[in-house]
PDB file of C-alpha atoms in Angstrom:
ATOM      1  CA  MET A   1      98.149  76.017 112.966  1.00  0.00           C
ATOM      2  CA  ALA A   2      96.896  76.987 116.641  1.00  0.00           C
ATOM      3  CA  GLU A   3     100.392  78.098 117.540  1.00  0.00           C
ATOM      4  CA  LYS A   4      99.486  81.098 115.372  1.00  0.00           C
ATOM      5  CA  LEU A   5      95.730  81.602 115.953  1.00  0.00           C
ATOM      6  CA  ARG A   6      94.434  84.898 115.207  1.00  0.00           C
ATOM      7  CA  ILE A   7      91.576  85.989 117.357  1.00  0.00           C
ATOM      8  CA  GLU A   8      89.289  88.729 118.167  1.00  0.00           C
ATOM      9  CA  LEU A   9      87.697  89.860 121.489  1.00  0.00           C
ATOM     10  CA  PRO A  10      84.233  91.004 120.295  1.00  0.00           C
ATOM     11  CA  ARG A  11      83.458  92.509 123.609  1.00  0.00           C
ATOM     12  CA  HIS A  12      85.763  95.386 122.703  1.00  0.00           C
ATOM     13  CA  ALA A  13      83.998  96.252 119.355  1.00  0.00           C
ATOM     14  CA  VAL A  14      82.914  99.870 118.966  1.00  0.00           C
ATOM     15  CA  LEU A  15      80.185 101.841 117.117  1.00  0.00           C
ATOM     16  CA  THR A  16      81.590 103.507 114.034  1.00  0.00           C
ATOM     17  CA  ALA A  17      80.053 106.811 112.574  1.00  0.00           C
ATOM     18  CA  ARG A  18      80.586 106.083 108.931  1.00  0.00           C
ATOM     19  CA  LEU A  19      78.506 102.620 108.880  1.00  0.00           C
ATOM     20  CA  GLY A  20      76.667 102.696 112.256  1.00  0.00           C
ATOM     21  CA  ALA A  21      78.248  99.288 112.766  1.00  0.00           C
ATOM     22  CA  LEU A  22      80.165  97.482 115.341  1.00  0.00           C
ATOM     23  CA  MET A  23      83.797  97.140 114.414  1.00  0.00           C
ATOM     24  CA  MET A  24      87.007  96.161 116.098  1.00  0.00           C
ATOM     25  CA  ILE A  25      90.018  98.310 115.714  1.00  0.00           C
ATOM     26  CA  TYR A  26      93.495  97.072 114.829  1.00  0.00           C
ATOM     27  CA  GLU A  27      96.796  98.487 114.106  1.00  0.00           C
ATOM     28  CA  THR A  28      98.858  96.485 111.513  1.00  0.00           C
ATOM     29  CA  THR A  29     102.361  96.687 111.012  1.00  0.00           C
ATOM     30  CA  SER A  30     104.180  95.191 107.886  1.00  0.00           C
ATOM     31  CA  LYS A  31     107.990  95.081 107.646  1.00  0.00           C
ATOM     32  CA  VAL A  32     109.895  95.088 104.502  1.00  0.00           C
ATOM     33  CA  ILE A  33     112.350  92.176 104.139  1.00  0.00           C
ATOM     34  CA  ASP A  34     115.740  92.515 105.563  1.00  0.00           C
ATOM     35  CA  ASP A  35     114.348  96.053 106.611  1.00  0.00           C
ATOM     36  CA  ARG A  36     115.382  97.129 102.956  1.00  0.00           C
ATOM     37  CA  PHE A  37     114.241 100.620 102.178  1.00  0.00           C
ATOM     38  CA  ALA A  38     111.793  99.678  99.378  1.00  0.00           C
ATOM     39  CA  PHE A  39     109.265 102.372 100.281  1.00  0.00           C
ATOM     40  CA  VAL A  40     111.591 104.920  99.601  1.00  0.00           C
ATOM     41  CA  PRO A  41     109.286 108.081  99.136  1.00  0.00           C
ATOM     42  CA  THR A  42     109.493 108.950  95.514  1.00  0.00           C
ATOM     43  CA  GLU A  43     106.580 110.326  93.599  1.00  0.00           C
ATOM     44  CA  GLN A  44     106.079 107.068  91.846  1.00  0.00           C
ATOM     45  CA  CYS A  45     106.509 104.971  95.061  1.00  0.00           C
ATOM     46  CA  SER A  46     104.289 106.971  97.054  1.00  0.00           C
ATOM     47  CA  ALA A  47     101.591 107.159  94.395  1.00  0.00           C
ATOM     48  CA  ILE A  48     101.690 103.308  94.371  1.00  0.00           C
ATOM     49  CA  LEU A  49     101.549 102.979  97.769  1.00  0.00           C
ATOM     50  CA  VAL A  50      98.457 105.379  98.267  1.00  0.00           C
ATOM     51  CA  GLY A  51      96.731 104.078  95.299  1.00  0.00           C
ATOM     52  CA  VAL A  52      96.559 100.446  96.223  1.00  0.00           C
ATOM     53  CA  LEU A  53      95.277 101.626  99.712  1.00  0.00           C
ATOM     54  CA  ALA A  54      92.646 103.627  97.929  1.00  0.00           C
ATOM     55  CA  GLN A  55      91.663 100.731  95.749  1.00  0.00           C
ATOM     56  CA  ALA A  56      91.330  98.417  98.486  1.00  0.00           C
ATOM     57  CA  GLN A  57      89.020 100.598 100.399  1.00  0.00           C
ATOM     58  CA  ARG A  58      86.858 100.321  97.103  1.00  0.00           C
ATOM     59  CA  MET A  59      86.969  96.552  97.029  1.00  0.00           C
ATOM     60  CA  PHE A  60      86.462  96.156 100.995  1.00  0.00           C
ATOM     61  CA  PRO A  61      83.909  98.623 101.831  1.00  0.00           C
ATOM     62  CA  LEU A  62      83.296  97.527 105.247  1.00  0.00           C
ATOM     63  CA  ILE A  63      86.878  98.626 106.303  1.00  0.00           C
ATOM     64  CA  ASP A  64      87.327 101.949 107.856  1.00  0.00           C
ATOM     65  CA  VAL A  65      90.713 103.150 107.674  1.00  0.00           C
ATOM     66  CA  TYR A  66      91.614 105.804 110.540  1.00  0.00           C
ATOM     67  CA  ALA A  67      95.294 106.381 109.810  1.00  0.00           C
ATOM     68  CA  PHE A  68      98.264 104.942 107.805  1.00  0.00           C
ATOM     69  CA  HIS A  69     101.976 105.774 107.472  1.00  0.00           C
ATOM     70  CA  PHE A  70     104.406 104.280 105.155  1.00  0.00           C
ATOM     71  CA  LEU A  71     108.086 104.744 106.197  1.00  0.00           C
ATOM     72  CA  SER A  72     110.934 103.616 103.864  1.00  0.00           C
ATOM     73  CA  ASN A  73     111.129 100.071 105.411  1.00  0.00           C
ATOM     74  CA  HIS A  74     107.804  99.355 106.984  1.00  0.00           C
ATOM     75  CA  LEU A  75     104.028 100.413 107.000  1.00  0.00           C
ATOM     76  CA  HIS A  76     101.497 100.982 109.379  1.00  0.00           C
ATOM     77  CA  LEU A  77      97.580 100.938 109.267  1.00  0.00           C
ATOM     78  CA  LEU A  78      94.983 101.578 111.824  1.00  0.00           C
ATOM     79  CA  ILE A  79      91.790 100.127 110.747  1.00  0.00           C
ATOM     80  CA  GLY A  80      88.501  99.059 111.599  1.00  0.00           C
ATOM     81  CA  ALA A  81      86.744  95.697 110.637  1.00  0.00           C
ATOM     82  CA  PRO A  82      83.445  93.926 111.511  1.00  0.00           C
ATOM     83  CA  THR A  83      85.012  90.769 111.795  1.00  0.00           C
ATOM     84  CA  LEU A  84      88.346  88.808 111.323  1.00  0.00           C
ATOM     85  CA  ARG A  85      87.405  87.227 108.178  1.00  0.00           C
ATOM     86  CA  ASP A  86      86.827  91.090 106.617  1.00  0.00           C
ATOM     87  CA  LYS A  87      90.123  92.163 108.112  1.00  0.00           C
ATOM     88  CA  SER A  88      92.000  89.189 106.889  1.00  0.00           C
ATOM     89  CA  ALA A  89      90.654  89.546 103.103  1.00  0.00           C
ATOM     90  CA  PHE A  90      91.448  93.264 103.465  1.00  0.00           C
ATOM     91  CA  LEU A  91      95.125  92.665 104.437  1.00  0.00           C
ATOM     92  CA  GLU A  92      95.690  89.798 102.018  1.00  0.00           C
ATOM     93  CA  TRP A  93      94.777  91.669  99.170  1.00  0.00           C
ATOM     94  CA  THR A  94      96.379  95.099 100.026  1.00  0.00           C
ATOM     95  CA  LEU A  95      99.712  93.654 101.107  1.00  0.00           C
ATOM     96  CA  ARG A  96      99.892  91.315  98.196  1.00  0.00           C
ATOM     97  CA  GLU A  97      98.953  94.129  95.761  1.00  0.00           C
ATOM     98  CA  ILE A  98     101.483  96.500  97.472  1.00  0.00           C
ATOM     99  CA  SER A  99     104.316  93.602  96.952  1.00  0.00           C
ATOM    100  CA  ARG A 100     103.527  93.058  93.512  1.00  0.00           C
ATOM    101  CA  ARG A 101     103.669  96.654  92.412  1.00  0.00           C
ATOM    102  CA  ILE A 102     106.871  97.624  94.384  1.00  0.00           C
ATOM    103  CA  ASN A 103     108.600  94.692  93.242  1.00  0.00           C
ATOM    104  CA  LYS A 104     107.862  95.465  89.580  1.00  0.00           C
ATOM    105  CA  LEU A 105     108.975  99.265  90.517  1.00  0.00           C
ATOM    106  CA  LEU A 106     112.124  97.971  92.078  1.00  0.00           C
ATOM    107  CA  ASP A 107     112.611  95.025  89.009  1.00  0.00           C
ATOM    108  CA  ARG A 108     112.821  92.399  91.808  1.00  0.00           C
ATOM    109  CA  THR A 109     111.214  89.171  92.418  1.00  0.00           C
ATOM    110  CA  GLY A 110     110.315  87.318  95.648  1.00  0.00           C
ATOM    111  CA  SER A 111     108.707  88.176  98.994  1.00  0.00           C
ATOM    112  CA  LEU A 112     108.784  91.723  99.826  1.00  0.00           C
ATOM    113  CA  LEU A 113     107.062  91.883 103.133  1.00  0.00           C
ATOM    114  CA  GLU A 114     107.444  90.037 106.387  1.00  0.00           C
ATOM    115  CA  GLN A 115     104.543  88.411 108.079  1.00  0.00           C
ATOM    116  CA  ASN A 116     102.069  91.308 109.259  1.00  0.00           C
ATOM    117  CA  HIS A 117     101.691  91.871 112.868  1.00  0.00           C
ATOM    118  CA  CYS A 118      97.992  92.893 113.355  1.00  0.00           C
ATOM    119  CA  ILE A 119      96.918  93.643 116.992  1.00  0.00           C
ATOM    120  CA  GLN A 120      93.566  94.719 118.514  1.00  0.00           C
ATOM    121  CA  VAL A 121      93.109  97.871 120.063  1.00  0.00           C
ATOM    122  CA  THR A 122      90.689  97.670 122.884  1.00  0.00           C
ATOM    123  CA  THR A 123      89.853 100.970 124.160  1.00  0.00           C
ATOM    124  CA  LEU A 124      89.096 104.370 122.386  1.00  0.00           C
ATOM    125  CA  ALA A 125      91.692 106.245 124.356  1.00  0.00           C
ATOM    126  CA  HIS A 126      94.509 103.595 123.087  1.00  0.00           C
ATOM    127  CA  ALA A 127      93.261 104.013 119.631  1.00  0.00           C
ATOM    128  CA  LEU A 128      93.834 107.880 119.873  1.00  0.00           C
ATOM    129  CA  GLU A 129      97.261 107.187 121.119  1.00  0.00           C
ATOM    130  CA  ARG A 130      97.854 104.659 118.240  1.00  0.00           C
ATOM    131  CA  LEU A 131      96.881 107.045 115.784  1.00  0.00           C
ATOM    132  CA  ARG A 132      99.432 109.497 117.319  1.00  0.00           C
ATOM    133  CA  TYR A 133     102.065 106.948 117.220  1.00  0.00           C
ATOM    134  CA  LEU A 134     101.361 106.623 113.648  1.00  0.00           C
ATOM    135  CA  MET A 135     101.378 110.394 112.875  1.00  0.00           C
ATOM    136  CA  GLY A 136     104.578 110.681 114.612  1.00  0.00           C
ATOM    137  CA  GLN A 137     106.771 108.266 112.607  1.00  0.00           C
ATOM    138  CA  ALA A 138     108.790 110.166 111.091  1.00  0.00           C
ATOM    139  CA  THR A 139     109.044 113.032 113.737  1.00  0.00           C
ATOM    140  CA  ALA A 140     110.065 110.310 116.198  1.00  0.00           C
ATOM    141  CA  GLN A 141     112.962 108.788 114.055  1.00  0.00           C
ATOM    142  CA  HIS A 142     114.082 112.388 113.539  1.00  0.00           C
ATOM    143  CA  LEU A 143     113.493 112.590 109.810  1.00  0.00           C
ATOM    144  CA  VAL A 144     111.256 115.685 110.110  1.00  0.00           C
ATOM    145  CA  ARG A 145     111.010 118.403 112.627  1.00  0.00           C
ATOM    146  CA  HIS A 146     107.039 118.138 112.446  1.00  0.00           C
ATOM    147  CA  PRO A 147     104.645 115.877 111.289  1.00  0.00           C
ATOM    148  CA  ALA A 148     103.134 118.652 109.051  1.00  0.00           C
ATOM    149  CA  GLU A 149     106.596 118.682 107.392  1.00  0.00           C
ATOM    150  CA  ASP A 150     106.485 114.769 106.907  1.00  0.00           C
ATOM    151  CA  ILE A 151     107.224 113.627 103.430  1.00  0.00           C
ATOM    152  CA  PHE A 152     106.198 109.937 103.698  1.00  0.00           C
ATOM    153  CA  PRO A 153     102.831 108.917 102.200  1.00  0.00           C
ATOM    154  CA  SER A 154     100.444 109.128 105.106  1.00  0.00           C
ATOM    155  CA  SER A 155      97.028 110.100 106.536  1.00  0.00           C
ATOM    156  CA  THR A 156      98.673 113.141 107.992  1.00  0.00           C
ATOM    157  CA  PRO A 157      97.791 115.735 105.351  1.00  0.00           C
ATOM    158  CA  ALA A 158      94.142 114.710 105.773  1.00  0.00           C
ATOM    159  CA  LEU A 159      93.981 114.739 109.537  1.00  0.00           C
ATOM    160  CA  LEU A 160      95.818 118.377 109.801  1.00  0.00           C
ATOM    161  CA  PHE A 161      94.948 120.295 106.679  1.00  0.00           C
ATOM    162  CA  GLY A 162      91.877 118.269 105.109  1.00  0.00           C
ATOM    163  CA  LYS A 163      93.914 117.739 102.041  1.00  0.00           C
ATOM    164  CA  ALA A 164      93.017 114.709  99.781  1.00  0.00           C
ATOM    165  CA  VAL A 165      95.551 112.082  99.920  1.00  0.00           C
ATOM    166  CA  GLU A 166      95.780 110.466  96.389  1.00  0.00           C
ATOM    167  CA  GLY A 167      97.560 107.828  94.632  1.00  0.00           C
ATOM    168  CA  VAL A 168      97.373 105.691  91.319  1.00  0.00           C
ATOM    169  CA  PHE A 169      96.316 102.493  90.799  1.00  0.00           C
ATOM    170  CA  GLN A 170      96.245 100.636  87.418  1.00  0.00           C
ATOM    171  CA  TYR A 171      95.022  97.208  86.129  1.00  0.00           C
ATOM    172  CA  ALA A 172      97.281  95.605  83.145  1.00  0.00           C
ATOM    173  CA  ASN A 173      96.232  97.096  79.964  1.00  0.00           C
ATOM    174  CA  GLN A 174      94.135  99.538  81.423  1.00  0.00           C
ATOM    175  CA  ALA A 175      94.261 103.532  82.021  1.00  0.00           C
ATOM    176  CA  PRO A 176      95.463 104.458  85.555  1.00  0.00           C
ATOM    177  CA  MET A 177      93.068 105.680  87.976  1.00  0.00           C
ATOM    178  CA  THR A 178      93.683 108.650  90.314  1.00  0.00           C
ATOM    179  CA  LEU A 179      92.270 107.629  93.551  1.00  0.00           C
ATOM    180  CA  LYS A 180      91.718 109.208  96.889  1.00  0.00           C
ATOM    181  CA  VAL A 181      92.308 107.353 100.262  1.00  0.00           C
ATOM    182  CA  ARG A 182      89.080 108.110 102.707  1.00  0.00           C
ATOM    183  CA  VAL A 183      90.507 108.914 106.092  1.00  0.00           C
ATOM    184  CA  ASP A 184      87.754 107.897 108.557  1.00  0.00           C
ATOM    185  CA  ARG A 185      86.822 109.427 111.602  1.00  0.00           C
ATOM    186  CA  LEU A 186      88.138 107.675 114.788  1.00  0.00           C
ATOM    187  CA  PRO A 187      85.344 106.165 116.715  1.00  0.00           C
ATOM    188  CA  GLY A 188      85.095 108.275 120.096  1.00  0.00           C
ATOM    189  CA  LEU A 189      85.436 111.540 118.173  1.00  0.00           C
ATOM    190  CA  GLU A 190      82.423 111.597 116.003  1.00  0.00           C
ATOM    191  CA  GLU A 191      80.705 114.467 117.914  1.00  0.00           C
ATOM    192  CA  LEU A 192      83.752 116.921 117.205  1.00  0.00           C
ATOM    193  CA  SER A 193      83.098 119.719 114.695  1.00  0.00           C
ATOM    194  CA  VAL A 194      85.324 119.843 111.881  1.00  0.00           C
ATOM    195  CA  LYS A 195      87.342 122.763 113.058  1.00  0.00           C
ATOM    196  CA  ASP A 196      87.375 120.912 116.799  1.00  0.00           C
ATOM    197  CA  HIS A 197      88.836 117.502 115.236  1.00  0.00           C
ATOM    198  CA  ARG A 198      91.530 119.346 113.312  1.00  0.00           C
ATOM    199  CA  ALA A 199      92.630 121.075 116.350  1.00  0.00           C
ATOM    200  CA  LEU A 200      92.875 118.059 118.395  1.00  0.00           C
ATOM    201  CA  MET A 201      95.025 116.608 115.575  1.00  0.00           C
ATOM    202  CA  TRP A 202      97.368 119.565 115.565  1.00  0.00           C
ATOM    203  CA  THR A 203      97.438 119.393 119.365  1.00  0.00           C
ATOM    204  CA  LEU A 204      98.900 115.673 119.001  1.00  0.00           C
ATOM    205  CA  ALA A 205     101.066 116.881 116.122  1.00  0.00           C
ATOM    206  CA  ASP A 206     102.580 119.679 118.159  1.00  0.00           C
ATOM    207  CA  ASP A 207     103.044 117.517 121.081  1.00  0.00           C
ATOM    208  CA  LEU A 208     105.026 115.209 119.007  1.00  0.00           C
ATOM    209  CA  ALA A 209     107.339 117.687 117.571  1.00  0.00           C
ATOM    210  CA  ALA A 210     107.820 119.280 121.282  1.00  0.00           C
ATOM    211  CA  GLU A 211     108.813 115.779 122.690  1.00  0.00           C
ATOM    212  CA  ALA A 212     111.352 114.823 119.729  1.00  0.00           C
ATOM    213  CA  ARG A 213     113.209 118.370 119.689  1.00  0.00           C
ATOM    214  CA  PRO A 214     114.945 117.901 123.027  1.00  0.00           C
ATOM    215  CA  LYS A 215     115.630 114.121 122.189  1.00  0.00           C
ATOM    216  CA  ARG A 216     117.339 115.174 118.930  1.00  0.00           C
ATOM    217  CA  LYS A 217     119.332 117.840 120.179  1.00  0.00           C
ATOM    218  CA  LYS A 218     120.702 115.856 123.039  1.00  0.00           C
ATOM    219  CA  ALA A 219     121.729 113.067 120.519  1.00  0.00           C
ATOM    220  CA  GLY A 220     123.404 115.737 118.231  1.00  0.00           C
ATOM    221  CA  ILE A 221     121.360 114.538 115.124  1.00  0.00           C
ATOM    222  CA  ARG A 222     120.649 116.799 112.134  1.00  0.00           C
ATOM    223  CA  LEU A 223     117.631 116.558 110.294  1.00  0.00           C
ATOM    224  CA  PRO A 224     118.374 115.175 106.847  1.00  0.00           C
ATOM    225  CA  ASP A 225     117.352 117.116 103.559  1.00  0.00           C
ATOM    226  CA  PRO A 226     114.034 115.757 102.099  1.00  0.00           C
ATOM    227  CA  GLU A 227     115.709 115.147  98.860  1.00  0.00           C
ATOM    228  CA  SER A 228     118.188 112.798 100.457  1.00  0.00           C
ATOM    229  CA  LEU A 229     115.580 110.606 101.822  1.00  0.00           C
ATOM    230  CA  ARG A 230     113.913 110.360  98.286  1.00  0.00           C
ATOM    231  CA  ARG A 231     117.467 109.361  96.944  1.00  0.00           C
ATOM    232  CA  LEU A 232     118.106 106.361  99.059  1.00  0.00           C
ATOM    233  CA  ASP A 233     119.027 103.270  97.701  1.00  0.00           C
ATOM    234  CA  PRO A 234     115.836 100.764  98.081  1.00  0.00           C
ATOM    235  CA  MET A 235     118.005  97.970  98.562  1.00  0.00           C
ATOM    236  CA  THR A 236     120.077  99.428 101.696  1.00  0.00           C
ATOM    237  CA  ARG A 237     119.276  98.898 105.134  1.00  0.00           C
ATOM    238  CA  PRO A 238     119.238 101.037 108.434  1.00  0.00           C
ATOM    239  CA  LYS A 239     122.807 100.700 110.149  1.00  0.00           C
ATOM    240  CA  THR A 240     120.757  99.300 113.515  1.00  0.00           C
ATOM    241  CA  ARG A 241     117.450  97.764 113.975  1.00  0.00           C
ATOM    242  CA  ASP A 242     115.241  98.592 116.958  1.00  0.00           C
ATOM    243  CA  ARG A 243     113.033  95.896 117.777  1.00  0.00           C
ATOM    244  CA  SER A 244     110.506  95.824 120.791  1.00  0.00           C
ATOM    245  CA  PRO A 245     108.237  93.189 121.643  1.00  0.00           C
ATOM    246  CA  ALA A 246     104.775  93.384 120.348  1.00  0.00           C
ATOM    247  CA  PRO A 247     101.732  93.464 122.868  1.00  0.00           C
ATOM    248  CA  VAL A 248      98.909  91.039 122.549  1.00  0.00           C
ATOM    249  CA  VAL A 249      96.560  93.933 122.294  1.00  0.00           C
ATOM    250  CA  HIS A 250      96.724  97.535 122.755  1.00  0.00           C
ATOM    251  CA  GLY A 251      94.744  98.146 126.143  1.00  0.00           C
ATOM    252  CA  PRO A 252      95.126  98.129 129.839  1.00  0.00           C
ATOM    253  CA  PRO A 253      96.529  95.330 131.665  1.00  0.00           C
ATOM    254  CA  GLU A 254      93.283  93.604 132.332  1.00  0.00           C
ATOM    255  CA  HIS A 255      92.574  93.470 128.522  1.00  0.00           C
ATOM    256  CA  HIS A 256      95.980  91.568 128.101  1.00  0.00           C
ATOM    257  CA  ASP A 257      94.895  89.167 130.849  1.00  0.00           C
ATOM    258  CA  GLU A 258      91.483  88.770 128.965  1.00  0.00           C
ATOM    259  CA  TRP A 259      93.168  88.056 125.700  1.00  0.00           C
ATOM    260  CA  HIS A 260      95.494  85.366 127.079  1.00  0.00           C
ATOM    261  CA  GLU A 261      92.766  83.346 128.643  1.00  0.00           C
ATOM    262  CA  VAL A 262      90.367  83.684 125.730  1.00  0.00           C
ATOM    263  CA  HIS A 263      93.305  82.837 123.279  1.00  0.00           C
ATOM    264  CA  GLY A 264      94.015  79.651 125.239  1.00  0.00           C
ATOM    265  CA  GLU A 265      90.379  78.434 125.414  1.00  0.00           C
ATOM    266  CA  LEU A 266      89.978  78.928 121.737  1.00  0.00           C
ATOM    267  CA  ARG A 267      93.333  77.535 120.854  1.00  0.00           C
ATOM    268  CA  ALA A 268      92.294  74.371 122.488  1.00  0.00           C
ATOM    269  CA  ALA A 269      88.931  74.193 120.927  1.00  0.00           C
ATOM    270  CA  TYR A 270      90.722  74.906 117.333  1.00  0.00           C
ATOM    271  CA  THR A 271      92.847  72.265 117.820  1.00  0.00           C
ATOM    272  CA  VAL A 272      90.066  69.864 118.363  1.00  0.00           C
ATOM    273  CA  SER A 273      88.396  71.141 115.012  1.00  0.00           C
ATOM    274  CA  THR A 274      91.537  70.564 113.290  1.00  0.00           C
ATOM    275  CA  ARG A 275      91.982  67.097 114.421  1.00  0.00           C
ATOM    276  CA  ALA A 276      88.731  66.145 113.595  1.00  0.00           C
ATOM    277  CA  TYR A 277      88.926  67.765 110.223  1.00  0.00           C
ATOM    278  CA  HIS A 278      92.132  65.607 109.566  1.00  0.00           C
ATOM    279  CA  ALA A 279      90.112  62.557 110.825  1.00  0.00           C
ATOM    280  CA  TRP A 280      87.399  63.180 108.404  1.00  0.00           C
ATOM    281  CA  GLN A 281      89.859  63.543 105.663  1.00  0.00           C
ATOM    282  CA  ALA A 282      91.007  60.033 106.623  1.00  0.00           C
ATOM    283  CA  ASP A 283      87.542  58.655 107.305  1.00  0.00           C
ATOM    284  CA  PRO A 284      84.537  60.865 105.635  1.00  0.00           C
ATOM    285  CA  THR A 285      81.961  58.915 107.964  1.00  0.00           C
ATOM    286  CA  GLN A 286      83.906  60.724 110.968  1.00  0.00           C
ATOM    287  CA  VAL A 287      82.099  63.982 112.143  1.00  0.00           C
ATOM    288  CA  MET A 288      83.575  67.427 111.499  1.00  0.00           C
ATOM    289  CA  ILE A 289      83.732  69.962 114.172  1.00  0.00           C
ATOM    290  CA  PRO A 290      82.976  73.717 113.237  1.00  0.00           C
ATOM    291  CA  TRP A 291      85.933  75.675 114.109  1.00  0.00           C
ATOM    292  CA  PRO A 292      85.347  78.341 116.954  1.00  0.00           C
ATOM    293  CA  ALA A 293      83.863  81.557 116.648  1.00  0.00           C
ATOM    294  CA  HIS A 294      85.837  84.848 116.459  1.00  0.00           C
ATOM    295  CA  THR A 295      89.167  82.796 115.305  1.00  0.00           C
ATOM    296  CA  LEU A 296      90.148  82.995 111.666  1.00  0.00           C
ATOM    297  CA  PRO A 297      89.794  79.223 110.058  1.00  0.00           C
ATOM    298  CA  PRO A 298      92.125  77.855 107.667  1.00  0.00           C
ATOM    299  CA  ALA A 299      91.588  79.224 104.210  1.00  0.00           C
ATOM    300  CA  PHE A 300      89.866  76.073 102.921  1.00  0.00           C
ATOM    301  CA  SER A 301      87.162  76.338 105.296  1.00  0.00           C
ATOM    302  CA  ARG A 302      86.384  79.958 104.461  1.00  0.00           C
ATOM    303  CA  PRO A 303      84.033  80.673 101.538  1.00  0.00           C
ATOM    304  CA  ARG A 304      85.534  82.801  98.858  1.00  0.00           C
ATOM    305  CA  ARG A 305      85.019  86.226  98.914  1.00  0.00           C
ATOM    306  CA  ALA A 306      82.471  87.914  96.494  1.00  0.00           C
ATOM    307  CA  ARG A 307      83.867  90.226  94.030  1.00  0.00           C
ATOM    308  CA  ALA A 308      83.046  93.739  94.778  1.00  0.00           C
ATOM    309  CA  GLY A 309      79.751  94.801  93.088  1.00  0.00           C
ATOM    310  CA  ALA A 310      78.596  91.403  92.893  1.00  0.00           C
ATOM    311  CA  ALA A 311      74.872  90.718  93.825  1.00  0.00           C
TER     312      ALA A 311
END
């Protein structure tokens, strides 16, 4: 388990405006199996995706959502979480519910999403850059001219226009609920007025459109008709797959070095704790060693999450 150890760097936590609490910022990417277009932006699919995210916010009130974007074959979330445990529980529930409900929509079974990649963002400047990256997903792929024209479910309407981003969530045998995703203010931008914050978001969007325009013209790419994107077969996949290696953190080079150093130390401590646990299983008189702080202990060592609203 230590090979895939998830860690956090608490030194780079930031104070958030909504709760006045220290949060680590993370960008999460989760791809559909085989790059299938399972998230084709039909009205029904978009309502499901946004509805699950909105319900997740209600169930995990300690999680901030700064930006999100669902392209046809993958999703991005930019979130804040006070601990790895909170982040893990939020993603576990959200991605599971998305998989279950989109599978039902597509009349399929089996795994829908690959293992998510969750990367800590260590500076506020990099956090704003990642928000910009999420906002420009469809523009950079030459699917729309400008983020304001994006047809995919995302936080962009809230950031640019202040519009409510709503979806539908329904439990079995219960009436469907129309829910709104709360798009939280990114740390570092709390002091901006609503007008100035929206102006900043428009500046980011306009810059994204300006960057994409010459690249699109040079490549001779014509923008697709929005309705053609909605008519794509969810079981098809792109002709080519562009993959770039994921960094260990989104931050300056010295934070990458810090991550590798801390990860090495915690991985060694995690291995010692895991071996002690296996020794205890064989002989209960042996001493168990707690898993190190700022790691995500195995599921069997984590307490069950209390139900939302429980005392």
